[in-house]
C-alpha cells in the first residue's frame, strides 16, 4: 500500500513539473517579437471547382478588367500614334486612331499600370497650348474627347500630377486668379483656389511673359506661388521684371 501511495505522489510531482515547463515554454513563445504563421496551402483557391470548369469561365482571347496587358505604341518620328500593338499576341490592337478619336493624336499622359491613356491632338512644333484631351480606354477600344478640354481654352500653366491622373490648371483668364484641378480619368473639374484682389498666379504679364510657379508635392498636395497683381490688361510697355512674390502656399486637393 505504501508503494502505491509513493507511486501516486511521484506521478503528481512529475505532472506538476511538466505543467510548469509547458507554461514557461508557452509564455516564452508569446513574448517573441514575431510569430511565424504558416500559409494555408488552399488559400485563394477554389478546390471544389473542376479544372475544366475553371478554364471554361476564362476567355483567353479577351482582356479582363484586372489584367495588366502590355502594349506598344507605334509612333511617327514626331510622336503621332500610328498603331497600338498587343505585346502578348504581337497583333494590332487598335489601328486607326484618327477614326476612333476623331483626330490624329499623340500621348499626353499614361497613369501607371492603367488601361486608360490620355491623348492630345497631334500638333507638332506649334506654340499653341494643349486644348483638346482624349481618354483612350485600351480594354474597350474606345476614345472620347474629355469634357474638361473646355477648361484649357487659354494660355497658362498645365501641370500633371505625379501619377498622371490629374492636371493643375491656371490660365491667363481673369488675371490668373483661379487654380483648377482637372481629373483626367473621371473627366471632372473643380476650382481649388480663387485669389483675392491684388493677387495673381501669373508673375509675368501674359502672352510670352507668363511666369507660373505651380508644383505637385505628391498626388494630393500642390504648392503654388502667389504674386502681387499690379499690372493690368497686359500693356505693351509692361515692366521688364516679374511681379513681386507675395506668398508661397500649399493646398490639399481633397
mmCIF file of N, CA and C in Angstrom, residues 49-158:
data_model
loop_
_atom_site.group_PDB
_atom_site.id
_atom_site.type_symbol
_atom_site.label_atom_id
_atom_site.label_comp_id
_atom_site.label_asym_id
_atom_site.label_seq_id
_atom_site.Cartn_x
_atom_site.Cartn_y
_atom_site.Cartn_z
ATOM 1 N N UNK A 49 -13.865 23.430 -57.432
ATOM 2 C CA UNK A 49 -14.184 23.698 -58.836
ATOM 3 C C UNK A 49 -13.274 22.888 -59.737
ATOM 4 N N UNK A 50 -13.833 22.056 -60.597
ATOM 5 C CA UNK A 50 -13.018 21.259 -61.523
ATOM 6 C C UNK A 50 -12.202 22.152 -62.430
ATOM 7 N N UNK A 51 -11.026 21.685 -62.828
ATOM 8 C CA UNK A 51 -10.136 22.479 -63.682
ATOM 9 C C UNK A 51 -10.795 22.816 -65.005
ATOM 10 N N UNK A 52 -11.525 21.887 -65.575
ATOM 11 C CA UNK A 52 -12.172 22.131 -66.870
ATOM 12 C C UNK A 52 -13.182 23.256 -66.767
ATOM 13 N N UNK A 53 -13.945 23.272 -65.666
ATOM 14 C CA UNK A 53 -14.945 24.323 -65.483
ATOM 15 C C UNK A 53 -14.282 25.676 -65.287
ATOM 16 N N UNK A 54 -13.183 25.703 -64.537
ATOM 17 C CA UNK A 54 -12.463 26.960 -64.313
ATOM 18 C C UNK A 54 -11.940 27.515 -65.629
ATOM 19 N N UNK A 55 -11.391 26.668 -66.490
ATOM 20 C CA UNK A 55 -10.885 27.114 -67.784
ATOM 21 C C UNK A 55 -11.999 27.613 -68.678
ATOM 22 N N UNK A 56 -13.174 26.984 -68.566
ATOM 23 C CA UNK A 56 -14.299 27.374 -69.409
ATOM 24 C C UNK A 56 -14.782 28.775 -69.073
ATOM 25 N N UNK A 57 -14.558 29.214 -67.807
ATOM 26 C CA UNK A 57 -15.008 30.540 -67.396
ATOM 27 C C UNK A 57 -14.025 31.638 -67.758
ATOM 28 N N UNK A 58 -12.914 31.313 -68.360
ATOM 29 C CA UNK A 58 -11.899 32.293 -68.730
ATOM 30 C C UNK A 58 -11.693 32.279 -70.235
ATOM 31 N N UNK A 59 -12.009 33.418 -70.848
ATOM 32 C CA UNK A 59 -11.810 33.536 -72.286
ATOM 33 C C UNK A 59 -10.436 34.149 -72.512
ATOM 34 N N UNK A 60 -9.478 33.347 -72.875
ATOM 35 C CA UNK A 60 -8.093 33.810 -73.017
ATOM 36 C C UNK A 60 -7.900 34.731 -74.220
ATOM 37 N N UNK A 61 -8.918 34.846 -75.063
ATOM 38 C CA UNK A 61 -8.791 35.689 -76.248
ATOM 39 C C UNK A 61 -9.224 37.134 -75.983
ATOM 40 N N UNK A 62 -9.734 37.410 -74.766
ATOM 41 C CA UNK A 62 -10.184 38.745 -74.447
ATOM 42 C C UNK A 62 -9.498 39.240 -73.185
ATOM 43 N N UNK A 63 -9.357 40.563 -73.080
ATOM 44 C CA UNK A 63 -8.756 41.154 -71.896
ATOM 45 C C UNK A 63 -9.783 41.202 -70.780
ATOM 46 N N UNK A 64 -9.318 41.082 -69.554
ATOM 47 C CA UNK A 64 -10.197 41.229 -68.402
ATOM 48 C C UNK A 64 -9.796 42.489 -67.656
ATOM 49 N N UNK A 65 -10.727 43.036 -66.886
ATOM 50 C CA UNK A 65 -10.529 44.362 -66.299
ATOM 51 C C UNK A 65 -9.326 44.431 -65.373
ATOM 52 N N UNK A 66 -9.046 43.368 -64.632
ATOM 53 C CA UNK A 66 -7.973 43.416 -63.645
ATOM 54 C C UNK A 66 -6.645 42.917 -64.182
ATOM 55 N N UNK A 67 -6.578 42.628 -65.445
ATOM 56 C CA UNK A 67 -5.347 42.108 -66.024
ATOM 57 C C UNK A 67 -4.547 43.257 -66.632
ATOM 58 N N UNK A 68 -3.280 43.321 -66.280
ATOM 59 C CA UNK A 68 -2.404 44.342 -66.838
ATOM 60 C C UNK A 68 -1.778 43.801 -68.110
ATOM 61 N N UNK A 69 -2.068 44.426 -69.215
ATOM 62 C CA UNK A 69 -1.573 43.965 -70.504
ATOM 63 C C UNK A 69 -0.624 45.006 -71.069
ATOM 64 N N UNK A 70 0.511 44.562 -71.556
ATOM 65 C CA UNK A 70 1.495 45.476 -72.132
ATOM 66 C C UNK A 70 1.156 45.781 -73.577
ATOM 67 N N UNK A 71 1.283 47.048 -73.926
ATOM 68 C CA UNK A 71 1.043 47.479 -75.291
ATOM 69 C C UNK A 71 2.245 48.272 -75.787
ATOM 70 N N UNK A 72 2.442 48.225 -77.088
ATOM 71 C CA UNK A 72 3.461 49.041 -77.736
ATOM 72 C C UNK A 72 2.767 50.083 -78.594
ATOM 73 N N UNK A 73 3.143 51.351 -78.394
ATOM 74 C CA UNK A 73 2.579 52.426 -79.195
ATOM 75 C C UNK A 73 3.553 52.730 -80.332
ATOM 76 N N UNK A 74 3.168 52.367 -81.538
ATOM 77 C CA UNK A 74 3.997 52.678 -82.701
ATOM 78 C C UNK A 74 3.702 54.114 -83.131
ATOM 79 N N UNK A 75 4.762 54.933 -83.168
ATOM 80 C CA UNK A 75 4.589 56.351 -83.438
ATOM 81 C C UNK A 75 5.499 56.813 -84.574
ATOM 82 N N UNK A 76 5.110 57.914 -85.171
ATOM 83 C CA UNK A 76 5.966 58.548 -86.160
ATOM 84 C C UNK A 76 7.122 59.240 -85.424
ATOM 85 N N UNK A 77 8.075 59.748 -86.182
ATOM 86 C CA UNK A 77 9.222 60.414 -85.569
ATOM 87 C C UNK A 77 8.823 61.631 -84.747
ATOM 88 N N UNK A 78 7.734 62.289 -85.107
ATOM 89 C CA UNK A 78 7.302 63.464 -84.359
ATOM 90 C C UNK A 78 6.187 63.157 -83.359
ATOM 91 N N UNK A 79 5.925 61.863 -83.092
ATOM 92 C CA UNK A 79 5.071 61.499 -81.964
ATOM 93 C C UNK A 79 3.640 61.109 -82.260
ATOM 94 N N UNK A 80 3.194 61.159 -83.499
ATOM 95 C CA UNK A 80 1.822 60.765 -83.793
ATOM 96 C C UNK A 80 1.680 59.248 -83.681
ATOM 97 N N UNK A 81 0.616 58.797 -83.017
ATOM 98 C CA UNK A 81 0.395 57.360 -82.845
ATOM 99 C C UNK A 81 -0.147 56.768 -84.145
ATOM 100 N N UNK A 82 0.506 55.712 -84.617
ATOM 101 C CA UNK A 82 0.042 55.016 -85.823
ATOM 102 C C UNK A 82 -0.786 53.787 -85.445
ATOM 103 N N UNK A 83 -0.181 52.900 -84.675
ATOM 104 C CA UNK A 83 -0.854 51.667 -84.260
ATOM 105 C C UNK A 83 -0.546 51.388 -82.799
ATOM 106 N N UNK A 84 -1.433 50.623 -82.162
ATOM 107 C CA UNK A 84 -1.189 50.131 -80.807
ATOM 108 C C UNK A 84 -1.144 48.612 -80.887
ATOM 109 N N UNK A 85 -0.022 48.036 -80.473
ATOM 110 C CA UNK A 85 0.212 46.600 -80.617
ATOM 111 C C UNK A 85 0.053 45.901 -79.269
ATOM 112 N N UNK A 86 -0.688 44.813 -79.269
ATOM 113 C CA UNK A 86 -0.793 43.956 -78.090
ATOM 114 C C UNK A 86 0.440 43.061 -78.048
ATOM 115 N N UNK A 87 1.289 43.275 -77.040
ATOM 116 C CA UNK A 87 2.558 42.553 -76.990
ATOM 117 C C UNK A 87 2.382 41.061 -76.727
ATOM 118 N N UNK A 88 1.240 40.662 -76.159
ATOM 119 C CA UNK A 88 1.019 39.233 -75.910
ATOM 120 C C UNK A 88 0.853 38.470 -77.214
ATOM 121 N N UNK A 89 0.089 39.064 -78.123
ATOM 122 C CA UNK A 89 -0.191 38.382 -79.384
ATOM 123 C C UNK A 89 0.616 38.946 -80.541
ATOM 124 N N UNK A 90 1.266 40.097 -80.319
ATOM 125 C CA UNK A 90 2.016 40.797 -81.360
ATOM 126 C C UNK A 90 1.126 41.215 -82.519
ATOM 127 N N UNK A 91 -0.141 41.441 -82.213
ATOM 128 C CA UNK A 91 -1.101 41.855 -83.236
ATOM 129 C C UNK A 91 -1.522 43.300 -82.991
ATOM 130 N N UNK A 92 -2.025 43.941 -84.047
ATOM 131 C CA UNK A 92 -2.519 45.308 -83.915
ATOM 132 C C UNK A 92 -3.792 45.291 -83.086
ATOM 133 N N UNK A 93 -3.758 45.955 -81.955
ATOM 134 C CA UNK A 93 -4.929 46.007 -81.065
ATOM 135 C C UNK A 93 -5.859 47.144 -81.483
ATOM 136 N N UNK A 94 -5.275 48.314 -81.766
ATOM 137 C CA UNK A 94 -6.028 49.454 -82.279
ATOM 138 C C UNK A 94 -5.243 50.031 -83.455
ATOM 139 N N UNK A 95 -5.894 50.156 -84.585
ATOM 140 C CA UNK A 95 -5.183 50.558 -85.788
ATOM 141 C C UNK A 95 -5.415 51.989 -86.235
ATOM 142 N N UNK A 96 -6.666 52.426 -86.309
ATOM 143 C CA UNK A 96 -6.966 53.738 -86.873
ATOM 144 C C UNK A 96 -7.381 54.697 -85.763
ATOM 145 N N UNK A 97 -6.403 55.350 -85.141
ATOM 146 C CA UNK A 97 -6.698 56.278 -84.041
ATOM 147 C C UNK A 97 -7.450 57.511 -84.521
ATOM 148 N N UNK A 98 -7.173 57.946 -85.741
ATOM 149 C CA UNK A 98 -7.855 59.136 -86.256
ATOM 150 C C UNK A 98 -9.355 58.888 -86.355
ATOM 151 N N UNK A 99 -9.731 57.725 -86.829
ATOM 152 C CA UNK A 99 -11.154 57.388 -86.938
ATOM 153 C C UNK A 99 -11.753 57.176 -85.556
ATOM 154 N N UNK A 100 -11.000 56.541 -84.657
ATOM 155 C CA UNK A 100 -11.522 56.220 -83.327
ATOM 156 C C UNK A 100 -11.701 57.472 -82.474
ATOM 157 N N UNK A 101 -10.720 58.378 -82.514
ATOM 158 C CA UNK A 101 -10.758 59.562 -81.650
ATOM 159 C C UNK A 101 -11.330 60.798 -82.344
ATOM 160 N N UNK A 102 -11.389 60.769 -83.668
ATOM 161 C CA UNK A 102 -11.880 61.927 -84.398
ATOM 162 C C UNK A 102 -10.790 62.914 -84.741
ATOM 163 N N UNK A 103 -9.540 62.554 -84.463
ATOM 164 C CA UNK A 103 -8.402 63.430 -84.767
ATOM 165 C C UNK A 103 -7.122 62.617 -84.675
ATOM 166 N N UNK A 104 -6.085 63.097 -85.326
ATOM 167 C CA UNK A 104 -4.777 62.484 -85.146
ATOM 168 C C UNK A 104 -4.269 62.859 -83.760
ATOM 169 N N UNK A 105 -3.713 61.892 -83.046
ATOM 170 C CA UNK A 105 -3.404 62.116 -81.637
ATOM 171 C C UNK A 105 -1.988 61.666 -81.280
ATOM 172 N N UNK A 106 -1.550 62.135 -80.107
ATOM 173 C CA UNK A 106 -0.275 61.724 -79.535
ATOM 174 C C UNK A 106 -0.473 61.532 -78.028
ATOM 175 N N UNK A 107 0.457 60.839 -77.385
ATOM 176 C CA UNK A 107 0.321 60.553 -75.962
ATOM 177 C C UNK A 107 0.573 61.817 -75.149
ATOM 178 N N UNK A 108 -0.310 62.080 -74.181
ATOM 179 C CA UNK A 108 -0.145 63.211 -73.268
ATOM 180 C C UNK A 108 0.200 62.730 -71.859
ATOM 181 N N UNK A 109 -0.466 61.660 -71.408
ATOM 182 C CA UNK A 109 -0.211 61.097 -70.080
ATOM 183 C C UNK A 109 -0.651 59.639 -70.075
ATOM 184 N N UNK A 110 0.007 58.849 -69.216
ATOM 185 C CA UNK A 110 -0.364 57.443 -69.078
ATOM 186 C C UNK A 110 -0.180 57.023 -67.620
ATOM 187 N N UNK A 111 -1.273 57.044 -66.837
ATOM 188 C CA UNK A 111 -1.181 56.593 -65.446
ATOM 189 C C UNK A 111 -0.585 55.197 -65.349
ATOM 190 N N UNK A 112 0.238 54.963 -64.342
ATOM 191 C CA UNK A 112 0.955 53.706 -64.172
ATOM 192 C C UNK A 112 0.005 52.516 -64.121
ATOM 193 N N UNK A 113 0.338 51.455 -64.871
ATOM 194 C CA UNK A 113 -0.413 50.197 -64.878
ATOM 195 C C UNK A 113 -1.901 50.397 -65.145
ATOM 196 N N UNK A 114 -2.237 51.380 -65.936
ATOM 197 C CA UNK A 114 -3.641 51.662 -66.215
ATOM 198 C C UNK A 114 -3.991 51.305 -67.646
ATOM 199 N N UNK A 115 -5.218 50.874 -67.850
ATOM 200 C CA UNK A 115 -5.733 50.614 -69.189
ATOM 201 C C UNK A 115 -6.139 51.911 -69.894
ATOM 202 N N UNK A 116 -6.091 53.027 -69.157
ATOM 203 C CA UNK A 116 -6.529 54.304 -69.706
ATOM 204 C C UNK A 116 -5.333 55.192 -70.015
ATOM 205 N N UNK A 117 -5.350 55.773 -71.206
ATOM 206 C CA UNK A 117 -4.266 56.638 -71.664
ATOM 207 C C UNK A 117 -4.869 57.980 -72.067
ATOM 208 N N UNK A 118 -4.211 59.062 -71.659
ATOM 209 C CA UNK A 118 -4.671 60.396 -72.028
ATOM 210 C C UNK A 118 -3.925 60.837 -73.282
ATOM 211 N N UNK A 119 -4.673 61.223 -74.294
ATOM 212 C CA UNK A 119 -4.102 61.652 -75.564
ATOM 213 C C UNK A 119 -4.402 63.126 -75.786
ATOM 214 N N UNK A 120 -3.618 63.751 -76.639
ATOM 215 C CA UNK A 120 -3.898 65.122 -77.055
ATOM 216 C C UNK A 120 -3.803 65.192 -78.565
ATOM 217 N N UNK A 121 -4.429 66.213 -79.131
ATOM 218 C CA UNK A 121 -4.442 66.350 -80.581
ATOM 219 C C UNK A 121 -3.030 66.574 -81.105
ATOM 220 N N UNK A 122 -2.698 65.868 -82.167
ATOM 221 C CA UNK A 122 -1.365 65.939 -82.756
ATOM 222 C C UNK A 122 -1.152 67.289 -83.406
ATOM 223 N N UNK A 123 -0.145 68.005 -82.924
ATOM 224 C CA UNK A 123 0.136 69.340 -83.449
ATOM 225 C C UNK A 123 1.597 69.672 -83.199
ATOM 226 N N UNK A 124 2.509 68.979 -83.863
ATOM 227 C CA UNK A 124 3.942 69.128 -83.561
ATOM 228 C C UNK A 124 4.485 70.492 -83.967
ATOM 229 N N UNK A 125 5.419 70.995 -83.156
ATOM 230 C CA UNK A 125 6.090 72.239 -83.486
ATOM 231 C C UNK A 125 5.269 73.487 -83.253
ATOM 232 N N UNK A 126 4.061 73.347 -82.732
ATOM 233 C CA UNK A 126 3.207 74.519 -82.522
ATOM 234 C C UNK A 126 3.467 75.120 -81.143
ATOM 235 N N UNK A 127 3.344 76.453 -81.056
ATOM 236 C CA UNK A 127 3.477 77.111 -79.755
ATOM 237 C C UNK A 127 2.114 77.292 -79.087
ATOM 238 N N UNK A 128 1.083 76.730 -79.705
ATOM 239 C CA UNK A 128 -0.243 76.795 -79.098
ATOM 240 C C UNK A 128 -0.328 75.812 -77.934
ATOM 241 N N UNK A 129 -1.005 76.176 -76.857
ATOM 242 C CA UNK A 129 -1.100 75.271 -75.699
ATOM 243 C C UNK A 129 -2.034 74.093 -75.976
ATOM 244 N N UNK A 130 -1.877 73.045 -75.189
ATOM 245 C CA UNK A 130 -2.759 71.873 -75.296
ATOM 246 C C UNK A 130 -4.187 72.282 -74.961
ATOM 247 N N UNK A 131 -5.111 71.981 -75.874
ATOM 248 C CA UNK A 131 -6.508 72.373 -75.656
ATOM 249 C C UNK A 131 -7.480 71.209 -75.753
ATOM 250 N N UNK A 132 -7.116 70.159 -76.460
ATOM 251 C CA UNK A 132 -8.015 69.021 -76.634
ATOM 252 C C UNK A 132 -7.379 67.768 -76.057
ATOM 253 N N UNK A 133 -8.065 67.161 -75.085
ATOM 254 C CA UNK A 133 -7.603 65.927 -74.466
ATOM 255 C C UNK A 133 -8.613 64.815 -74.716
ATOM 256 N N UNK A 134 -8.089 63.603 -74.900
ATOM 257 C CA UNK A 134 -8.930 62.446 -75.184
ATOM 258 C C UNK A 134 -8.591 61.324 -74.204
ATOM 259 N N UNK A 135 -9.611 60.575 -73.807
ATOM 260 C CA UNK A 135 -9.402 59.417 -72.935
ATOM 261 C C UNK A 135 -9.529 58.158 -73.777
ATOM 262 N N UNK A 136 -8.410 57.447 -73.922
ATOM 263 C CA UNK A 136 -8.378 56.189 -74.662
ATOM 264 C C UNK A 136 -8.442 55.046 -73.663
ATOM 265 N N UNK A 137 -9.470 54.219 -73.788
ATOM 266 C CA UNK A 137 -9.615 53.047 -72.912
ATOM 267 C C UNK A 137 -9.198 51.826 -73.714
ATOM 268 N N UNK A 138 -8.024 51.318 -73.414
ATOM 269 C CA UNK A 138 -7.448 50.235 -74.202
ATOM 270 C C UNK A 138 -8.304 48.980 -74.178
ATOM 271 N N UNK A 139 -8.860 48.668 -73.026
ATOM 272 C CA UNK A 139 -9.622 47.430 -72.910
ATOM 273 C C UNK A 139 -10.808 47.394 -73.858
ATOM 274 N N UNK A 140 -11.572 48.482 -73.884
ATOM 275 C CA UNK A 140 -12.790 48.516 -74.701
ATOM 276 C C UNK A 140 -12.579 49.137 -76.074
ATOM 277 N N UNK A 141 -11.349 49.581 -76.347
ATOM 278 C CA UNK A 141 -11.040 50.227 -77.623
ATOM 279 C C UNK A 141 -11.949 51.423 -77.889
ATOM 280 N N UNK A 142 -12.100 52.265 -76.859
ATOM 281 C CA UNK A 142 -12.906 53.479 -77.000
ATOM 282 C C UNK A 142 -12.027 54.699 -76.811
ATOM 283 N N UNK A 143 -12.396 55.790 -77.484
ATOM 284 C CA UNK A 143 -11.644 57.040 -77.379
ATOM 285 C C UNK A 143 -12.637 58.190 -77.438
ATOM 286 N N UNK A 144 -12.676 58.999 -76.382
ATOM 287 C CA UNK A 144 -13.630 60.094 -76.310
ATOM 288 C C UNK A 144 -12.934 61.382 -75.883
ATOM 289 N N UNK A 145 -13.346 62.484 -76.482
ATOM 290 C CA UNK A 145 -12.814 63.778 -76.078
ATOM 291 C C UNK A 145 -13.314 64.112 -74.690
ATOM 292 N N UNK A 146 -12.411 64.552 -73.810
ATOM 293 C CA UNK A 146 -12.780 64.862 -72.437
ATOM 294 C C UNK A 146 -13.509 66.198 -72.361
ATOM 295 N N UNK A 147 -14.556 66.245 -71.535
ATOM 296 C CA UNK A 147 -15.297 67.489 -71.346
ATOM 297 C C UNK A 147 -14.435 68.563 -70.697
ATOM 298 N N UNK A 148 -13.428 68.146 -69.905
ATOM 299 C CA UNK A 148 -12.562 69.131 -69.236
ATOM 300 C C UNK A 148 -11.675 69.883 -70.227
ATOM 301 N N UNK A 149 -11.689 69.483 -71.481
ATOM 302 C CA UNK A 149 -10.939 70.225 -72.505
ATOM 303 C C UNK A 149 -11.409 71.670 -72.589
ATOM 304 N N UNK A 150 -12.666 71.919 -72.217
ATOM 305 C CA UNK A 150 -13.209 73.277 -72.246
ATOM 306 C C UNK A 150 -12.488 74.188 -71.256
ATOM 307 N N UNK A 151 -11.808 73.596 -70.271
ATOM 308 C CA UNK A 151 -11.093 74.380 -69.265
ATOM 309 C C UNK A 151 -9.687 74.773 -69.724
ATOM 310 N N UNK A 152 -9.350 74.453 -70.975
ATOM 311 C CA UNK A 152 -7.991 74.676 -71.483
ATOM 312 C C UNK A 152 -7.962 75.678 -72.631
ATOM 313 N N UNK A 153 -8.885 76.611 -72.619
ATOM 314 C CA UNK A 153 -9.087 77.477 -73.780
ATOM 315 C C UNK A 153 -8.147 78.673 -73.845
ATOM 316 N N UNK A 154 -7.187 78.796 -72.934
ATOM 317 C CA UNK A 154 -6.322 79.977 -72.938
ATOM 318 C C UNK A 154 -4.889 79.563 -72.618
ATOM 319 N N UNK A 155 -3.974 80.486 -72.751
ATOM 320 C CA UNK A 155 -2.588 80.240 -72.351
ATOM 321 C C UNK A 155 -2.499 80.194 -70.830
ATOM 322 N N UNK A 156 -1.453 79.545 -70.343
ATOM 323 C CA UNK A 156 -1.262 79.462 -68.903
ATOM 324 C C UNK A 156 -0.496 78.207 -68.520
ATOM 325 N N UNK A 157 -0.655 77.790 -67.274
ATOM 326 C CA UNK A 157 0.061 76.635 -66.741
ATOM 327 C C UNK A 157 -0.811 75.393 -66.776
ATOM 328 N N UNK A 158 -0.185 74.263 -67.152
ATOM 329 C CA UNK A 158 -0.815 72.955 -67.148
ATOM 330 C C UNK A 158 0.204 71.992 -66.532
#
